[in-house]
Coordinates of C-alpha atoms in Angstrom, one line a residue:
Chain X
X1 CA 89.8 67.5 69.8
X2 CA 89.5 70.7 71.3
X3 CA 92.8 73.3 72.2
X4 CA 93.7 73.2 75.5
X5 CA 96.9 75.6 75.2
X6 CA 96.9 77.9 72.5
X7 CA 99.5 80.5 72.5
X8 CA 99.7 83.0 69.7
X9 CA 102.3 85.3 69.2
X10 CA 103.8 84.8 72.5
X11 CA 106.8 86.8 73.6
X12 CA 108.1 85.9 77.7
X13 CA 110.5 88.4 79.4
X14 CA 112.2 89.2 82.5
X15 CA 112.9 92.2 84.2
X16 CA 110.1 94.3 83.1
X17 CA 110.4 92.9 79.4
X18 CA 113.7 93.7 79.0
X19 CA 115.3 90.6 79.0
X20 CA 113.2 88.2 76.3
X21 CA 113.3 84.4 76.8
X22 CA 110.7 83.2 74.3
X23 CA 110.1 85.6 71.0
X24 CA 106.8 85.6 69.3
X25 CA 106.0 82.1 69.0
X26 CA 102.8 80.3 68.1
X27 CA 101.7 76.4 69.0
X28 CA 98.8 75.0 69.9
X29 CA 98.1 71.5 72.6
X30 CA 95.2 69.7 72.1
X31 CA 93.3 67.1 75.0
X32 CA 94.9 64.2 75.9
X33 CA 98.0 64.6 73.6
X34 CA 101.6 64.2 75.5
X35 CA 104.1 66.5 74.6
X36 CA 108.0 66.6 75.3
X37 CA 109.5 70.3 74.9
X38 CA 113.4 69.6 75.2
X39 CA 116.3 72.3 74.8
X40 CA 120.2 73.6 76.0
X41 CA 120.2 74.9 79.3
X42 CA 118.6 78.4 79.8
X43 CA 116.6 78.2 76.7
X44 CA 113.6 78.6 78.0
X45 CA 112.1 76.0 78.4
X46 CA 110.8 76.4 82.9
X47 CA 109.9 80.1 81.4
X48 CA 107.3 78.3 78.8
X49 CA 105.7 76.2 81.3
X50 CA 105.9 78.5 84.4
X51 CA 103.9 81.2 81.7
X52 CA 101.3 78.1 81.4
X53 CA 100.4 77.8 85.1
X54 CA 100.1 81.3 85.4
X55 CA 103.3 82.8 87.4
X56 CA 105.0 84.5 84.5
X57 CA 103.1 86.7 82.7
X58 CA 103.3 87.0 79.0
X59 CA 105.0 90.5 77.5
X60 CA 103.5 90.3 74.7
X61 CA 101.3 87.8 72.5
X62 CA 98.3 86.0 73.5
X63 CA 98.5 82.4 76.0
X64 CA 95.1 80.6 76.4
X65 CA 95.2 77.4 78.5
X66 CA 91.8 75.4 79.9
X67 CA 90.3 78.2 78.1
X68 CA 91.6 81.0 80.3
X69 CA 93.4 83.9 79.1
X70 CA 96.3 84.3 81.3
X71 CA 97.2 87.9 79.9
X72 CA 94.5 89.4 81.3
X73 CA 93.6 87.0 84.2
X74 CA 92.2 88.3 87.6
X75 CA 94.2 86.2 90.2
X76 CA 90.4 84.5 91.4
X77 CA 90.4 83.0 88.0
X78 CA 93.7 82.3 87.5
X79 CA 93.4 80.0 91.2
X80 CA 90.4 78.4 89.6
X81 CA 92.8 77.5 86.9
X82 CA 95.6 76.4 88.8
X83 CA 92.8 73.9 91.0
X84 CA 92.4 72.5 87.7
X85 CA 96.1 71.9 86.4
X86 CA 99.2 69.1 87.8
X87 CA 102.3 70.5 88.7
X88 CA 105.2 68.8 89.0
X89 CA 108.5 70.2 90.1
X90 CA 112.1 69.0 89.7
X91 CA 113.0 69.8 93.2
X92 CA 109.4 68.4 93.9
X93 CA 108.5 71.5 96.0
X94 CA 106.9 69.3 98.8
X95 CA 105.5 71.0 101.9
X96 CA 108.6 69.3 104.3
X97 CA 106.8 70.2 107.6
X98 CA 103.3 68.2 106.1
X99 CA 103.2 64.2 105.9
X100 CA 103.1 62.7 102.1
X101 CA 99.9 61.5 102.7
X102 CA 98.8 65.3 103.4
X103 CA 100.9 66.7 100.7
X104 CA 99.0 64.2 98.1
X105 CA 95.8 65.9 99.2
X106 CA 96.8 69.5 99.4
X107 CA 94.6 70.1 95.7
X108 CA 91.8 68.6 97.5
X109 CA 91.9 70.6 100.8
X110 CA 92.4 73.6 98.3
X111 CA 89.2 72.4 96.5
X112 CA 87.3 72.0 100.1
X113 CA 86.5 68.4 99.9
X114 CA 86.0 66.7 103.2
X115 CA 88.8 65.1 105.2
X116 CA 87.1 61.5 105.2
X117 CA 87.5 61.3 100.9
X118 CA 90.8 63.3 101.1
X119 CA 92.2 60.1 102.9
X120 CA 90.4 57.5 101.4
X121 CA 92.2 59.3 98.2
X122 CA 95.5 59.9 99.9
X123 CA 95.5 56.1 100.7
X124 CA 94.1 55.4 96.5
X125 CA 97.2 57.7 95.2
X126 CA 99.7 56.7 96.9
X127 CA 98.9 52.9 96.0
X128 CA 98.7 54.4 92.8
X129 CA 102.6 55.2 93.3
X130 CA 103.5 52.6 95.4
X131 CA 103.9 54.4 98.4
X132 CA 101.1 53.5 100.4
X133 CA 103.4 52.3 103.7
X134 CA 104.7 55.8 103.7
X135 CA 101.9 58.1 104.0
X136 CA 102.7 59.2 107.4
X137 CA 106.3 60.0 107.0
X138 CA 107.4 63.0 106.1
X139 CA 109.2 64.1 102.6
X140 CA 112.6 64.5 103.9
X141 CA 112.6 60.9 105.1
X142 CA 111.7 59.7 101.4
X143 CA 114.2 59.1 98.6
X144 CA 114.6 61.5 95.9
X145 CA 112.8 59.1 93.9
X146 CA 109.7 58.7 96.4
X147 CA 109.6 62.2 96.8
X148 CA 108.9 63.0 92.9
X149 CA 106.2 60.1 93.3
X150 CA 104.7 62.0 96.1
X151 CA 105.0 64.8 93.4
X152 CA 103.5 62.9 90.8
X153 CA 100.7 61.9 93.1
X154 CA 99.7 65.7 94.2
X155 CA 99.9 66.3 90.8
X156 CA 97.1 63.4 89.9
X157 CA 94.7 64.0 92.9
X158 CA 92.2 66.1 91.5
X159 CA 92.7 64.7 88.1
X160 CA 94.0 67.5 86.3
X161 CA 92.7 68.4 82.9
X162 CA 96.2 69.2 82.3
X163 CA 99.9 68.1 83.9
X164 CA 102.8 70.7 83.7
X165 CA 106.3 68.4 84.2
X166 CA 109.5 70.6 85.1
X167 CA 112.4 68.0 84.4
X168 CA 110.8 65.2 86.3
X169 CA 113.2 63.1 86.1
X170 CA 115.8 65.3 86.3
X171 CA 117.2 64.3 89.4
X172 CA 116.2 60.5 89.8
X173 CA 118.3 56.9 88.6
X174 CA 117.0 54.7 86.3
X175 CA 114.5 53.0 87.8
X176 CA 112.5 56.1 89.1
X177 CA 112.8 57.6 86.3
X178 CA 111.0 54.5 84.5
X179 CA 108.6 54.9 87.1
X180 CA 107.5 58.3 87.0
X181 CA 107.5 58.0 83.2
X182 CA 105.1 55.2 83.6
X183 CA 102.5 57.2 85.7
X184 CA 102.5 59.8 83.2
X185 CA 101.6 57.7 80.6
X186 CA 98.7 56.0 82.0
X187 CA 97.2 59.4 83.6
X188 CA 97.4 60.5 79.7
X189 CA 96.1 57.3 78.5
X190 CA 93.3 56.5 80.7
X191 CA 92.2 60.1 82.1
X192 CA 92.8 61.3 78.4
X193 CA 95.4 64.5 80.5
X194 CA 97.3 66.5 78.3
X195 CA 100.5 66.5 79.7
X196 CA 103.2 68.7 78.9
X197 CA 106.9 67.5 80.1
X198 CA 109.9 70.0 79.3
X199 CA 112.9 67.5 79.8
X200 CA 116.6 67.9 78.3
X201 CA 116.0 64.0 76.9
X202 CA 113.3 62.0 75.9
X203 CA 112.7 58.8 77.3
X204 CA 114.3 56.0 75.4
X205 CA 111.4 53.5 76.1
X206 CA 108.5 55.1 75.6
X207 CA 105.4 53.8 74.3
X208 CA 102.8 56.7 73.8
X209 CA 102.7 58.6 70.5
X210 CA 103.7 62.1 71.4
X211 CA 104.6 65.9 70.0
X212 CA 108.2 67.2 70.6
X213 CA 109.2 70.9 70.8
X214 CA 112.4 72.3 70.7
X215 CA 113.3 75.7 72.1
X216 CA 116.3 77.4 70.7
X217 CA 117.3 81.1 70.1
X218 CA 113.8 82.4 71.1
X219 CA 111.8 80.2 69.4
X220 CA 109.6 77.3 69.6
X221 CA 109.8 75.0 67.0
X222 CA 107.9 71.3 66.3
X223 CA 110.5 68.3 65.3
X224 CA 108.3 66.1 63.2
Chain V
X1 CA 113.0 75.0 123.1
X2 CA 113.1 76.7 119.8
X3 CA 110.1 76.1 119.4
X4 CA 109.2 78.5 122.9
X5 CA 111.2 80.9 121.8
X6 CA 110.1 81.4 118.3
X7 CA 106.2 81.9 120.5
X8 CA 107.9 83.9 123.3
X9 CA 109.3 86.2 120.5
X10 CA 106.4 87.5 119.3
X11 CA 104.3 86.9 122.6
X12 CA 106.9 89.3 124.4
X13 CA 106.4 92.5 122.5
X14 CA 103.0 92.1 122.1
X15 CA 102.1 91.8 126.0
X16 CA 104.4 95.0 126.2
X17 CA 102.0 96.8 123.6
X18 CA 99.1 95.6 125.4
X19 CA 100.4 96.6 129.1
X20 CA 101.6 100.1 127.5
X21 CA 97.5 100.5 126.0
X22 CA 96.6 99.5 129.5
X23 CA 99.1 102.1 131.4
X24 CA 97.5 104.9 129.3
X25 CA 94.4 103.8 129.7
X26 CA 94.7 103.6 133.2
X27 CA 96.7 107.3 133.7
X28 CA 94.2 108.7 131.2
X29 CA 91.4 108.3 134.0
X30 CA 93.4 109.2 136.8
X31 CA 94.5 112.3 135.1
X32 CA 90.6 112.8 134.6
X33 CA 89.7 111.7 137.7
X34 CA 92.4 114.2 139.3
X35 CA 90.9 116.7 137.2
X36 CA 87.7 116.8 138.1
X37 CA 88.8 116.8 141.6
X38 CA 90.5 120.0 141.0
X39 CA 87.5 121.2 139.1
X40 CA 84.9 120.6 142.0
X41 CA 87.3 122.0 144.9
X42 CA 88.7 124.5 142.9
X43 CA 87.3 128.3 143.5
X44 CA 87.7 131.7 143.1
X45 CA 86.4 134.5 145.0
X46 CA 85.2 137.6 143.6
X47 CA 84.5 140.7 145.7
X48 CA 82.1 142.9 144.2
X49 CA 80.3 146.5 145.5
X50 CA 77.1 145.5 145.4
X51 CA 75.5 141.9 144.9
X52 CA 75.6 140.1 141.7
X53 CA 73.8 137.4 140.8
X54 CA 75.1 133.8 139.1
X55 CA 73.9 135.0 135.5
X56 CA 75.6 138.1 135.3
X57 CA 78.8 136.2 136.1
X58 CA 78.0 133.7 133.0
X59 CA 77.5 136.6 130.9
X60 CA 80.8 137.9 132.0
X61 CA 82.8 134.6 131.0
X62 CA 80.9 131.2 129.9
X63 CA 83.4 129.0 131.7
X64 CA 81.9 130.1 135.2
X65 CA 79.6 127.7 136.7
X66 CA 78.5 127.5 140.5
X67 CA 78.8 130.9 142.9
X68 CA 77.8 130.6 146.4
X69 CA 77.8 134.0 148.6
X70 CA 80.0 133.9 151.7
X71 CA 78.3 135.6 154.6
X72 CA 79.0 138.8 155.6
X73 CA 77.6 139.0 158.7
X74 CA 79.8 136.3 159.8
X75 CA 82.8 138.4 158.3
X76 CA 82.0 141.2 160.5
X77 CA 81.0 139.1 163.8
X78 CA 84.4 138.1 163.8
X79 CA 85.9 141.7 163.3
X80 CA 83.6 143.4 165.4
X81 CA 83.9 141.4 168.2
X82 CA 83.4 144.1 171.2
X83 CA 82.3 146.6 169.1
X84 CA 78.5 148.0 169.7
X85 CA 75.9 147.1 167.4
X86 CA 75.9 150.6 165.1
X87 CA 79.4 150.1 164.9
X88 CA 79.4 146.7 163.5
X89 CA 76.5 147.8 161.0
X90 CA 78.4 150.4 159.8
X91 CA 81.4 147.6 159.1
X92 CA 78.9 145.6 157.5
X93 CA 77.5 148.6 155.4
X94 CA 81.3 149.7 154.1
X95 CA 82.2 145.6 153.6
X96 CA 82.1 144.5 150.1
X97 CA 80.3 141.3 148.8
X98 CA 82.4 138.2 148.5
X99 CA 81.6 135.4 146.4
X100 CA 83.3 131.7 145.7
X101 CA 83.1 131.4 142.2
X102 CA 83.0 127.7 140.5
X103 CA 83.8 126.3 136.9
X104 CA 82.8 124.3 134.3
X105 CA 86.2 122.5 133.6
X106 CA 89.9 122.6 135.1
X107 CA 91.5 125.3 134.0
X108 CA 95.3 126.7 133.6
X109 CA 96.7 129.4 135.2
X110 CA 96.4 131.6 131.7
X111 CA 92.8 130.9 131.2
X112 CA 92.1 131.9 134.9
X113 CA 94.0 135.2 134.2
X114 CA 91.4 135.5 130.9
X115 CA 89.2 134.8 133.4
X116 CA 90.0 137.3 136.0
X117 CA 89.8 139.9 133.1
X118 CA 86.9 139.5 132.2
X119 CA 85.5 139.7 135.4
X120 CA 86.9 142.7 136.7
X121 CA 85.7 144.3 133.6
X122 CA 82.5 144.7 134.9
X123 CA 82.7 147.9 137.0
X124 CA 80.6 146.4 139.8
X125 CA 83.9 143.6 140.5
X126 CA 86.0 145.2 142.4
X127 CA 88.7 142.3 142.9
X128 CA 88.8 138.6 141.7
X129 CA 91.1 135.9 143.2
X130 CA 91.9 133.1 141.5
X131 CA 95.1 131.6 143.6
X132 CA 95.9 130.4 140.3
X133 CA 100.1 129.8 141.6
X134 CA 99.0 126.8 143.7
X135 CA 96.1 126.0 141.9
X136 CA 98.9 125.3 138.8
X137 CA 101.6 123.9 140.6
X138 CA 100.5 120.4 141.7
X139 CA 98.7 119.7 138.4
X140 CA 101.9 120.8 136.1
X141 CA 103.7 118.0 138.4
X142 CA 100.7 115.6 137.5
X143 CA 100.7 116.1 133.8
X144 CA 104.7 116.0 133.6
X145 CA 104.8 112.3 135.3
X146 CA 101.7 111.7 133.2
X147 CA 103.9 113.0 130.0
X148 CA 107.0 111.4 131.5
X149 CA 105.1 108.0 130.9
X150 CA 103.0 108.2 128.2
X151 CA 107.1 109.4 126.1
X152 CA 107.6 105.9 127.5
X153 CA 104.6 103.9 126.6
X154 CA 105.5 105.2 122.9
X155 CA 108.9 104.1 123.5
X156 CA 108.0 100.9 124.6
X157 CA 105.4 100.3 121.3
X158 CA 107.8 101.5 118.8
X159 CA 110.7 99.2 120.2
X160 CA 107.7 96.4 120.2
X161 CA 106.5 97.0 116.8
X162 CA 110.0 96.1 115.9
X163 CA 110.2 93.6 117.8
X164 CA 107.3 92.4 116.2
X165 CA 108.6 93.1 112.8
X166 CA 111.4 91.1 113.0
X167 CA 109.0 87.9 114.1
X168 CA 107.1 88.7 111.1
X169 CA 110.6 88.2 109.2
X170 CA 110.9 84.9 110.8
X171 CA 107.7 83.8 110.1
X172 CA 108.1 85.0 106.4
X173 CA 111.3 82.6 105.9
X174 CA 109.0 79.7 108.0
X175 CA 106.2 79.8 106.0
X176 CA 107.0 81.6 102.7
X177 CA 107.7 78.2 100.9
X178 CA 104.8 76.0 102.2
X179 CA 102.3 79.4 101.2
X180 CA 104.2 79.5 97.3
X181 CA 103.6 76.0 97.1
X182 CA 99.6 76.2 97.6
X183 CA 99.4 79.5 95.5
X184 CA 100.7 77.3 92.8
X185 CA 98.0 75.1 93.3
X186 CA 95.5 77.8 93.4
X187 CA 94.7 78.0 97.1
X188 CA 93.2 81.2 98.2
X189 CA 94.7 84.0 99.9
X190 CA 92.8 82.8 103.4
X191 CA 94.0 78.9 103.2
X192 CA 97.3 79.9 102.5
X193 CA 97.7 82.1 105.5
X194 CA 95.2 79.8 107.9
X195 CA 98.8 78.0 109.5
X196 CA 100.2 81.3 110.2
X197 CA 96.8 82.5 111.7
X198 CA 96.7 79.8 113.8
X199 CA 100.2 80.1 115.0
X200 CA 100.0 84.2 115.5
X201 CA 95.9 83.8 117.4
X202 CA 97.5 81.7 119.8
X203 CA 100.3 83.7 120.7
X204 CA 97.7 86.6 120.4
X205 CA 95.5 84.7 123.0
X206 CA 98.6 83.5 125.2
X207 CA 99.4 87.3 125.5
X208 CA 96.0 88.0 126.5
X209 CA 95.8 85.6 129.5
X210 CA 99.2 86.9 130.6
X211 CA 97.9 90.7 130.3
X212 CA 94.5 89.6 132.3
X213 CA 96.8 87.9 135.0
X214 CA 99.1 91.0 135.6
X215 CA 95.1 93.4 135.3
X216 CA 93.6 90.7 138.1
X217 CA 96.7 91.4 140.0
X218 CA 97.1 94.8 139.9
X219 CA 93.3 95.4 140.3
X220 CA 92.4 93.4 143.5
X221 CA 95.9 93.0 145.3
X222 CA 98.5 96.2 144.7
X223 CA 96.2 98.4 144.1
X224 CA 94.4 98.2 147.2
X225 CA 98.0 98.2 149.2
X226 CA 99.7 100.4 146.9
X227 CA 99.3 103.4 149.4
X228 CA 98.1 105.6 146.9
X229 CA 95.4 107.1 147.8
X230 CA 94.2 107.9 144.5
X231 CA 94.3 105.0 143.3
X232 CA 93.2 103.2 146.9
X233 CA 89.9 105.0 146.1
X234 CA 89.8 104.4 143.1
X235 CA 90.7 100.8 141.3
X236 CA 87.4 100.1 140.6
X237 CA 87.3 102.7 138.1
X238 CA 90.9 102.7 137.5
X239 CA 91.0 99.3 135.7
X240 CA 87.5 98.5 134.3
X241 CA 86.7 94.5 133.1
X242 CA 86.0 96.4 130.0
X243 CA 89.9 97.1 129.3
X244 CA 90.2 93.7 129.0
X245 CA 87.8 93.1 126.1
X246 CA 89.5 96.7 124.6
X247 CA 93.0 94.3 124.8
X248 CA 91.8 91.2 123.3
X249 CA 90.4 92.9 120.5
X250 CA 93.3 95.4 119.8
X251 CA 95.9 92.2 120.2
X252 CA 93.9 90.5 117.5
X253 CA 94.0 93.4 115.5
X254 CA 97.8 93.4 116.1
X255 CA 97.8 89.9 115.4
X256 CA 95.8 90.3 111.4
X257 CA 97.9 93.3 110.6
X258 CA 101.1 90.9 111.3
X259 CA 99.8 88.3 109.4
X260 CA 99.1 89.9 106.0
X261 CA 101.6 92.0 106.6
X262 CA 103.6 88.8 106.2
X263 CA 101.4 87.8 103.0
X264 CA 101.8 90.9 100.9
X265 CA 105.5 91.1 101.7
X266 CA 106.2 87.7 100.8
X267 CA 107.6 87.4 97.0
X268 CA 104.6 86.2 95.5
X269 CA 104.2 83.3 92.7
X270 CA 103.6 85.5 90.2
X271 CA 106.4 87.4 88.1

């Protein structure tokens, strides 16, 4: 299976690079593998994956994802990239003035496809998600838990070659939880996405084979 | 209610631009139009021993355009009324030739006195004229009003333009978080901003139709009772249809500045 992350030496600062998060650190992701990065608090862990869609840019080091090499990206490329990745937020980061079924779509309006297969696949995703009586509501009217699904839903439109999770459950009961955890799964298992989730705790049930990263003092580090 | 106000703020200081690009449009041609007015009834007289012909006077200064002689036999008619006919030919044969000299453009009273020197240079001009005291006077007036206004047409843009600025804040803290969200997912510069563009055109367009209301107006009802007489005779030329196009485009331009103005001052996605 080919690398679709690759970073190499990777060092991720703030401030002008005066403030290091992550410190020379080297992993690679390959397609279709599901990987859990976990850590304390301010490790690093939103700094990893906000390097991996492109908004932080590394200090030092090289980071290669989809091919791409964000240290010396042009931003045309770099919004090809992004067309091609799922984001999903812990705050969800919904448009709130936008109906869910429009927020589903907005990586196909991005892409240009026309607005008769962005509903057909607004109405598809969000029975995907089970939230196909709310597609002309509006986010703020949704549960925290619907929200994410909306989330999760955005974030499987265009099927992504690769899903970036901020603490998707970070927010959400139980059952949501369980339920966002489930979508995952089956967009890695049938769609062969890689999906990377940085989380502060696994999953208890969870049925796919997967990676696990820590992040602590700096470094990145693969519990086996 | 907000939602009129949030249009009406930016619609506001941008029908003020446009009416202030109209005003000095509009006193730009009736300063010109004044001018020339000046220009074509405007003359000096030169007096001179012996004739001189329109060339000799261009050589003399370039700025002098049109001389007509004024006849001396009427001159001396007038003087020599009851005086026999060798008398009145002797008047005629001491009376110097006068001449109303014309120019090329207006000119101040200094450049008439440059004028007026070079002339009288020639030995053959005896005296030049230029009544350049009342000449002066009215137009100073004209160009301190015109002054006067255009101080307050700048006034009025720069106190717009902040106006205008502060919308754009507003419009930054409106649409900043819906424009981060489809940078994330990759959308271009021209999707992002197409909400905003929409939002700012219209207002763009709304103060457009306002600004050809208040032109309509002024053009075919106060102008023709204003009681001006320069501008009586003159509001055809005064406000041309082709101000209005000169508006639309200039509050569109407005309008594009505004908007990436917005963009590139927004904290973008990437750190």
């Amino acid at each position: 299976m080919s690398n679709v992350i690759s970073a190499s030496h990777l060092t991720l600062a703030y401030n002008k690079g005066r403030k290091e998060v992550i410190k020379d650190v080297s992993f690679t992701i390959k397609k279709g593998e599901f990987v859990f990065i976990t850590g304390p608090s301010g490790s690093g862990k939103s700094t990893l994956l906000k390097s991996l869609y492109g908004q932080l840019k590394p200090s030092e080091g090289d980071l290669v994802v989809g091919g791409l090499d964000l240290v010396n990206v042009k931003q045309k490329k770099l919004q090809d990239l992004r067309t091609h990745l799922g984001i999903i937020f812990q705050d969800y980061k919904l448009i709130n003035e936008w109906t869910v079924a429009k927020n589903v779509v907005l990586p196909l309006m991005i892409a240009g496809y026309s607005v008769e297969v962005q509903n057909t696949q607004a109405q598809r995703l969000l029975k995907h998600v089970k939230l196909a009586e709310h597609a002309n509501k509006f986010p703020l009217e949704l549960s925290g838990g619907e929200q994410q699904r909306v989330g999760v839903a955005r974030a499987l439109a265009k099927n992504p070659v690769v899903i970036l999770a901020d603490e998707p459950t970070g927010n959400l009961d139980d059952y949501s939880s369980n339920v966002i955890w489930d979508l995952m799964e089956n967009a890695c298992q049938q769609l062969e996405t890689t999906v990377l989730v940085v989380t502060h705790k696994i999953p208890t049930v969870f049925s796919l084979p997967y990676r696990h990263f820590i992040i602590e003092n700096r470094g990145v580090y693969e519990v086996h | 209610m907000k939602f009129i106000k949030n249009h009406l703020m930016f619609i506001l200081p941008l029908l003020a631009i446009l009416l202030g690009a109209e005003f000095f449009m509009v006193f730009e041609r009736t300063t010109q139009l004044y001018e020339k007015g000046l220009k074509e009834s405007y003359t000096m007289m030169v007096v001179s021993h012996k004739p001189v012909e329109l060339s000799q006077l261009k050589e003399l200064n370039r700025h002098i355009h049109s001389s007509e002689p004024i006849q001396r036999e009427r001159i001396v008619s007038q003087i020599a009324k009851g005086l026999n006919r060798s008398s009145s030919q002797e008047i005629l044969g001491a009376l110097p030739y006068f001449y109303n000299v014309g120019l090329d453009s207006y000119m101040k009273t200094s450049a008439l006195d440059d004028i007026k020197l070079d002339l009288e240079s020639d030995p053959n001009i005896k005296m030049v004229e230029t009544f350049g005291t009342n000449h002066d006077s009215s137009y100073r007036l004209f160009s301190f009003i015109k002054f006067i206004l255009n101080l307050f047409i700048l006034f009025m843009a720069v106190v717009s333009l902040f106006l205008i600025m502060k919308q754009m804040e507003v419009w930054k803290y409106t649409h900043e978080e819906r424009m981060k969200v489809m940078e994330i997912f990759g959308a271009p510069l021209m999707l992002r901003l197409g909400v905003l563009f929409r939002v700012a055109i219209v207002d763009a367009i709304v103060a457009g139709v306002l600004m050809s209301l208040i032109f309509f107006y002024v053009k075919f009802q106060w102008a023709e009772r204003s009681g001006i007489d320069i501008i009586m005779q003159n509001h055809e030329m005064l406000m041309e249809i082709t101000d209005l196009g000169t508006l639309f485009i200039s509050a569109l331009l407005i309008v594009i500045v505004a908007v990436f103005s917005t963009a590139f001052t927004s904290k973008g996605v990437r750190e």
